[in-house]
Structure formats: C-alpha cells, structure tokens
PDB file of C-alpha atoms in Angstrom:
ATOM      1  CA  MET A  23      89.103  88.424  66.609  1.00  0.00           C
ATOM      2  CA  ALA A  24      88.274  89.210  70.006  1.00  0.00           C
ATOM      3  CA  GLU A  25      90.973  91.313  71.962  1.00  0.00           C
ATOM      4  CA  VAL A  26      92.242  91.477  75.277  1.00  0.00           C
ATOM      5  CA  HIS A  27      94.570  94.262  76.619  1.00  0.00           C
ATOM      6  CA  VAL A  28      96.623  93.824  79.813  1.00  0.00           C
ATOM      7  CA  ILE A  29      98.291  96.812  81.058  1.00  0.00           C
ATOM      8  CA  GLY A  30      99.803  97.237  84.376  1.00  0.00           C
ATOM      9  CA  SER A  31     102.751  96.584  86.575  1.00  0.00           C
ATOM     10  CA  LEU A  32     104.404  94.028  88.913  1.00  0.00           C
ATOM     11  CA  VAL A  33     104.396  96.268  92.065  1.00  0.00           C
ATOM     12  CA  GLY A  34     106.578  94.271  94.086  1.00  0.00           C
ATOM     13  CA  ALA A  35     106.871  91.434  96.658  1.00  0.00           C
ATOM     14  CA  SER A  36     106.363  90.846 100.400  1.00  0.00           C
ATOM     15  CA  GLY A  37     106.563  88.137 102.889  1.00  0.00           C
ATOM     16  CA  PHE A  38     109.861  86.633 101.703  1.00  0.00           C
ATOM     17  CA  PRO A  39     112.802  85.736 104.229  1.00  0.00           C
ATOM     18  CA  ARG A  40     115.053  88.373 102.592  1.00  0.00           C
ATOM     19  CA  PRO A  41     114.187  91.542 100.766  1.00  0.00           C
ATOM     20  CA  GLU A  42     116.928  91.632  97.970  1.00  0.00           C
ATOM     21  CA  LEU A  43     114.529  90.174  95.210  1.00  0.00           C
ATOM     22  CA  THR A  44     114.209  89.849  91.474  1.00  0.00           C
ATOM     23  CA  ALA A  45     111.506  88.213  89.619  1.00  0.00           C
ATOM     24  CA  ARG A  46     111.276  86.396  86.170  1.00  0.00           C
ATOM     25  CA  TRP A  47     107.828  86.504  84.615  1.00  0.00           C
ATOM     26  CA  SER A  48     106.140  85.293  81.671  1.00  0.00           C
ATOM     27  CA  ILE A  49     102.552  85.196  80.435  1.00  0.00           C
ATOM     28  CA  VAL A  50     101.244  81.828  79.177  1.00  0.00           C
ATOM     29  CA  ALA A  51      98.170  81.630  77.037  1.00  0.00           C
ATOM     30  CA  GLY A  52      96.399  78.691  75.320  1.00  0.00           C
ATOM     31  CA  GLU A  53      96.859  77.476  71.725  1.00  0.00           C
ATOM     32  CA  SER A  54      94.179  79.630  70.250  1.00  0.00           C
ATOM     33  CA  TRP A  55      95.605  82.937  71.764  1.00  0.00           C
ATOM     34  CA  THR A  56      97.813  85.080  69.476  1.00  0.00           C
ATOM     35  CA  LEU A  57     100.215  87.761  70.855  1.00  0.00           C
ATOM     36  CA  ILE A  58      99.561  90.888  68.695  1.00  0.00           C
ATOM     37  CA  GLU A  59     101.863  93.344  70.597  1.00  0.00           C
ATOM     38  CA  GLY A  60     103.915  93.417  73.577  1.00  0.00           C
ATOM     39  CA  ASP A  61     106.420  91.400  75.652  1.00  0.00           C
ATOM     40  CA  ASP A  62     105.136  88.250  77.167  1.00  0.00           C
ATOM     41  CA  ALA A  63     108.167  87.689  79.450  1.00  0.00           C
ATOM     42  CA  GLY A  64     110.676  89.810  81.405  1.00  0.00           C
ATOM     43  CA  GLN A  65     112.512  90.206  84.495  1.00  0.00           C
ATOM     44  CA  THR A  66     112.529  92.749  87.135  1.00  0.00           C
ATOM     45  CA  GLN A  67     115.348  94.732  88.617  1.00  0.00           C
ATOM     46  CA  VAL A  68     116.950  93.769  92.137  1.00  0.00           C
ATOM     47  CA  ASP A  69     115.517  95.986  94.779  1.00  0.00           C
ATOM     48  CA  LEU A  70     117.587  96.564  97.909  1.00  0.00           C
ATOM     49  CA  PRO A  71     114.728  98.056 100.184  1.00  0.00           C
ATOM     50  CA  GLU A  72     115.705 100.038 103.242  1.00  0.00           C
ATOM     51  CA  ASP A  73     112.986  98.749 105.477  1.00  0.00           C
ATOM     52  CA  GLY A  74     113.449  95.254 104.494  1.00  0.00           C
ATOM     53  CA  ARG A  75     109.738  94.404 104.437  1.00  0.00           C
ATOM     54  CA  PHE A  76     108.458  95.321 100.891  1.00  0.00           C
ATOM     55  CA  THR A  77     110.446  95.050  97.781  1.00  0.00           C
ATOM     56  CA  VAL A  78     109.514  97.479  95.090  1.00  0.00           C
ATOM     57  CA  TRP A  79     109.710  96.556  91.353  1.00  0.00           C
ATOM     58  CA  SER A  80     107.187  98.889  89.381  1.00  0.00           C
ATOM     59  CA  HIS A  81     107.789  96.826  86.291  1.00  0.00           C
ATOM     60  CA  PRO A  82     105.513  97.466  83.581  1.00  0.00           C
ATOM     61  CA  ILE A  83     103.378  94.860  81.787  1.00  0.00           C
ATOM     62  CA  ASP A  84     101.739  95.835  78.428  1.00  0.00           C
ATOM     63  CA  VAL A  85     100.223  93.037  76.135  1.00  0.00           C
ATOM     64  CA  HIS A  86      97.829  92.683  73.518  1.00  0.00           C
ATOM     65  CA  TYR A  87      96.328  89.335  72.629  1.00  0.00           C
ATOM     66  CA  GLY A  88      93.922  88.226  70.095  1.00  0.00           C
ATOM     67  CA  THR A  89      91.709  85.044  70.365  1.00  0.00           C
ATOM     68  CA  LYS A  90      88.431  83.151  69.169  1.00  0.00           C
ATOM     69  CA  THR A  91      87.782  81.494  72.488  1.00  0.00           C
ATOM     70  CA  ILE A  92      88.165  82.078  76.192  1.00  0.00           C
ATOM     71  CA  ALA A  93      89.722  78.597  76.436  1.00  0.00           C
ATOM     72  CA  GLY A  94      93.420  78.859  77.715  1.00  0.00           C
ATOM     73  CA  TRP A  95      92.934  82.363  79.254  1.00  0.00           C
ATOM     74  CA  PRO A  96      96.330  84.135  80.042  1.00  0.00           C
ATOM     75  CA  LYS A  97      98.085  83.507  83.335  1.00  0.00           C
ATOM     76  CA  ILE A  98     101.256  85.134  84.819  1.00  0.00           C
ATOM     77  CA  VAL A  99     103.803  82.678  85.783  1.00  0.00           C
ATOM     78  CA  PHE A 100     106.664  83.820  88.375  1.00  0.00           C
ATOM     79  CA  GLN A 101     110.081  82.707  89.490  1.00  0.00           C
ATOM     80  CA  VAL A 102     111.288  84.892  92.356  1.00  0.00           C
ATOM     81  CA  PHE A 103     115.039  84.855  93.434  1.00  0.00           C
ATOM     82  CA  HIS A 104     117.021  86.324  96.164  1.00  0.00           C
ATOM     83  CA  GLN A 105     120.282  87.853  95.008  1.00  0.00           C
ATOM     84  CA  ASP A 106     123.170  87.779  97.726  1.00  0.00           C
ATOM     85  CA  MET A 107     125.965  90.303  98.158  1.00  0.00           C
ATOM     86  CA  PHE A 108     128.149  88.141  95.543  1.00  0.00           C
ATOM     87  CA  GLY A 109     125.441  88.445  92.686  1.00  0.00           C
ATOM     88  CA  ARG A 110     124.256  84.771  93.132  1.00  0.00           C
ATOM     89  CA  ASN A 111     120.578  84.280  92.605  1.00  0.00           C
ATOM     90  CA  GLU A 112     118.791  81.693  94.991  1.00  0.00           C
ATOM     91  CA  LEU A 113     115.400  80.581  94.047  1.00  0.00           C
ATOM     92  CA  TYR A 114     112.946  81.834  96.648  1.00  0.00           C
ATOM     93  CA  GLY A 115     109.709  80.695  94.822  1.00  0.00           C
ATOM     94  CA  TYR A 116     107.230  79.934  91.958  1.00  0.00           C
ATOM     95  CA  GLY A 117     103.786  81.150  91.337  1.00  0.00           C
ATOM     96  CA  PHE A 118     101.131  81.863  88.932  1.00  0.00           C
ATOM     97  CA  VAL A 119      97.918  83.702  88.687  1.00  0.00           C
ATOM     98  CA  HIS A 120      95.278  83.956  86.080  1.00  0.00           C
ATOM     99  CA  ILE A 121      94.780  87.376  84.538  1.00  0.00           C
ATOM    100  CA  PRO A 122      91.373  88.510  85.847  1.00  0.00           C
ATOM    101  CA  THR A 123      88.478  87.978  83.164  1.00  0.00           C
ATOM    102  CA  THR A 124      86.562  90.905  83.956  1.00  0.00           C
ATOM    103  CA  PRO A 125      87.457  94.333  82.332  1.00  0.00           C
ATOM    104  CA  GLY A 126      88.821  97.074  84.727  1.00  0.00           C
ATOM    105  CA  ARG A 127      91.498  97.391  87.325  1.00  0.00           C
ATOM    106  CA  HIS A 128      92.524  94.667  89.510  1.00  0.00           C
ATOM    107  CA  LEU A 129      95.018  94.438  92.513  1.00  0.00           C
ATOM    108  CA  VAL A 130      95.912  90.850  92.487  1.00  0.00           C
ATOM    109  CA  ASP A 131      98.401  88.866  95.040  1.00  0.00           C
ATOM    110  CA  CYS A 132     100.170  85.818  93.658  1.00  0.00           C
ATOM    111  CA  VAL A 133     101.214  83.397  96.605  1.00  0.00           C
ATOM    112  CA  THR A 134     104.733  81.759  95.760  1.00  0.00           C
ATOM    113  CA  TRP A 135     105.943  78.405  97.025  1.00  0.00           C
ATOM    114  CA  ARG A 136     109.331  76.547  96.424  1.00  0.00           C
ATOM    115  CA  PRO A 137     109.904  72.687  96.402  1.00  0.00           C
ATOM    116  CA  ALA A 138     111.019  71.415  99.955  1.00  0.00           C
ATOM    117  CA  GLY A 139     113.102  68.534  98.598  1.00  0.00           C
ATOM    118  CA  THR A 140     114.382  65.707 100.574  1.00  0.00           C
ATOM    119  CA  ILE A 141     116.109  66.081 104.084  1.00  0.00           C
ATOM    120  CA  MET A 142     119.626  66.210 102.333  1.00  0.00           C
ATOM    121  CA  ASP A 143     118.280  69.033  99.959  1.00  0.00           C
ATOM    122  CA  GLN A 144     117.081  70.908 103.161  1.00  0.00           C
ATOM    123  CA  VAL A 145     120.407  70.539 104.776  1.00  0.00           C
ATOM    124  CA  TRP A 146     122.228  71.637 101.496  1.00  0.00           C
ATOM    125  CA  THR A 147     119.842  74.728 101.124  1.00  0.00           C
ATOM    126  CA  PHE A 148     120.653  75.762 104.876  1.00  0.00           C
ATOM    127  CA  PHE A 149     124.428  75.587 104.606  1.00  0.00           C
ATOM    128  CA  LEU A 150     125.004  76.543 100.818  1.00  0.00           C
ATOM    129  CA  GLY A 151     121.892  78.393  99.784  1.00  0.00           C
ATOM    130  CA  ALA A 152     121.368  75.973  96.743  1.00  0.00           C
ATOM    131  CA  THR A 153     117.621  75.249  96.754  1.00  0.00           C
ATOM    132  CA  PRO A 154     115.785  72.585  94.778  1.00  0.00           C
ATOM    133  CA  GLN A 155     114.485  73.640  91.372  1.00  0.00           C
ATOM    134  CA  LEU A 156     111.844  72.264  88.936  1.00  0.00           C
ATOM    135  CA  LYS A 157     113.068  70.776  85.795  1.00  0.00           C
ATOM    136  CA  SER A 158     110.284  72.311  83.845  1.00  0.00           C
ATOM    137  CA  LEU A 159     108.359  75.469  84.535  1.00  0.00           C
ATOM    138  CA  ASP A 160     105.162  73.920  82.880  1.00  0.00           C
ATOM    139  CA  LEU A 161     104.563  72.377  86.424  1.00  0.00           C
ATOM    140  CA  VAL A 162     104.020  75.555  87.928  1.00  0.00           C
ATOM    141  CA  HIS A 163     100.850  76.414  85.987  1.00  0.00           C
ATOM    142  CA  ASN A 164      99.640  73.109  84.768  1.00  0.00           C
ATOM    143  CA  PRO A 165      97.915  70.958  87.536  1.00  0.00           C
ATOM    144  CA  SER A 166      99.131  67.683  86.173  1.00  0.00           C
ATOM    145  CA  ASP A 167     101.812  66.379  88.669  1.00  0.00           C
ATOM    146  CA  ARG A 168     102.167  69.311  91.034  1.00  0.00           C
ATOM    147  CA  PHE A 169      99.932  67.561  93.771  1.00  0.00           C
ATOM    148  CA  ARG A 170     102.942  65.111  94.003  1.00  0.00           C
ATOM    149  CA  LEU A 171     105.296  68.036  95.293  1.00  0.00           C
ATOM    150  CA  GLN A 172     106.129  68.754  98.837  1.00  0.00           C
ATOM    151  CA  THR A 173     106.556  72.417  99.020  1.00  0.00           C
ATOM    152  CA  THR A 174     107.335  75.293 101.345  1.00  0.00           C
ATOM    153  CA  ALA A 175     105.279  78.423 101.259  1.00  0.00           C
ATOM    154  CA  MET A 176     107.082  81.669 100.538  1.00  0.00           C
ATOM    155  CA  GLY A 177     105.930  85.319 100.108  1.00  0.00           C
ATOM    156  CA  LYS A 178     103.453  87.055  97.855  1.00  0.00           C
ATOM    157  CA  VAL A 179     104.096  88.934  94.458  1.00  0.00           C
ATOM    158  CA  HIS A 180     101.730  92.021  94.212  1.00  0.00           C
ATOM    159  CA  ILE A 181     100.460  92.888  90.630  1.00  0.00           C
ATOM    160  CA  ASP A 182      98.278  95.780  89.414  1.00  0.00           C
ATOM    161  CA  VAL A 183      96.698  95.384  86.199  1.00  0.00           C
ATOM    162  CA  THR A 184      93.921  96.783  84.037  1.00  0.00           C
ATOM    163  CA  VAL A 185      92.114  94.319  81.635  1.00  0.00           C
ATOM    164  CA  ILE A 186      90.421  95.782  78.648  1.00  0.00           C
ATOM    165  CA  VAL A 187      88.290  93.647  76.250  1.00  0.00           C
ATOM    166  CA  ARG A 188      87.242  94.317  72.758  1.00  0.00           C
ATOM    167  CA  ASN A 189      85.064  92.723  70.149  1.00  0.00           C
ATOM    168  CA  PHE A 190      83.964  89.701  72.302  1.00  0.00           C
ATOM    169  CA  ASP A 191      80.330  90.392  71.268  1.00  0.00           C
ATOM    170  CA  ARG A 192      81.083  90.678  67.678  1.00  0.00           C
ATOM    171  CA  TYR A 193      82.812  87.396  67.501  1.00  0.00           C
ATOM    172  CA  ASP A 194      80.296  85.615  69.796  1.00  0.00           C
ATOM    173  CA  VAL A 195      83.065  84.940  72.424  1.00  0.00           C
ATOM    174  CA  SER A 196      81.296  85.164  75.894  1.00  0.00           C
ATOM    175  CA  LEU A 197      83.188  85.865  79.274  1.00  0.00           C
TER     176      LEU A 197
END
C-alpha cells in the first residue's frame, strides 16, 4: 500500500476581526484512504495575543495514511471561532485546503469565510454575536451546493506541513 505521512503544525491565524481565536480541524480523505496512525481531528487552544494581529497556535499535525489511489487526496477542514470574555465561542469562519501532493515542506495559507445569512441574520450577528452556521460541514469541502451560499470573507489560517510519500512506485500509484 502506498503511504503518505503528513507532519507539521497549524501555525496560527491572521486577518480576523478579533484575535482571541481557536480552531477545530479535521482531515478528510477519500474512501480508498486508510488512517494508519495519528489523529485526524483536533482543536487548538485559545490564544490571547498581545499585539492583536497574529494568533499563534503551534498545534501539531502528525498523520499517516495508506492508499491504493490518489483519488480522494486528503484535505484539512477548519472551523475558526472567536472566544469572548465569557467563554462563548462565535463562529468566525470555515475553510479547507488540500494537503500538498508533492513531497517536502510547504507553507500553506487557508482562506476562510462564513455564511452571510439574511439581513435579519446580519442584524442578529451585529447585536448578539450569533452568526449563521452550516447544518453540515460537508458543504465546506464538497463543491456540490456551496456556490449557492452568500458568504463574507474572513481571515487566513497558516499551516506548515511536511509531506512524505512512500511506496508509490511499488504499487503503481502515480502522483
């Protein structure tokens, strides 16, 4: 079985309206991919940066997959939340990025967005901080109905990953 190792970290985030952020993440792979070792989901801590510009997480990612095809190449899906002084989490954005297919170290930025909702939802968000959320996270990384959403651009999640591939030539899996 061909193998892919992904080792790195969620470095942090920038460009969001407020800096007190945390992120939930998961790695989504196709049906022919098998998680051999590692955690394919997690959550970062909340960072309270002094400068207010860059949130630092340095959250580790270390997964090992096996596959017989490149179809369904893994991607990382994010939900970014702002935590207020009362400990409430407000959705700040969704995003996803494909794990690079070439071996080596990669610095990747994941652009995030959130649903804009109706005018009433926007008034609700302004006064109460309750943002519209997706019913299914599959909509974030599957292009099926995402084009129908009206969204607002948010910030970026910064990722530093190293991709190691093994036995691709032995099992006739070409990149």
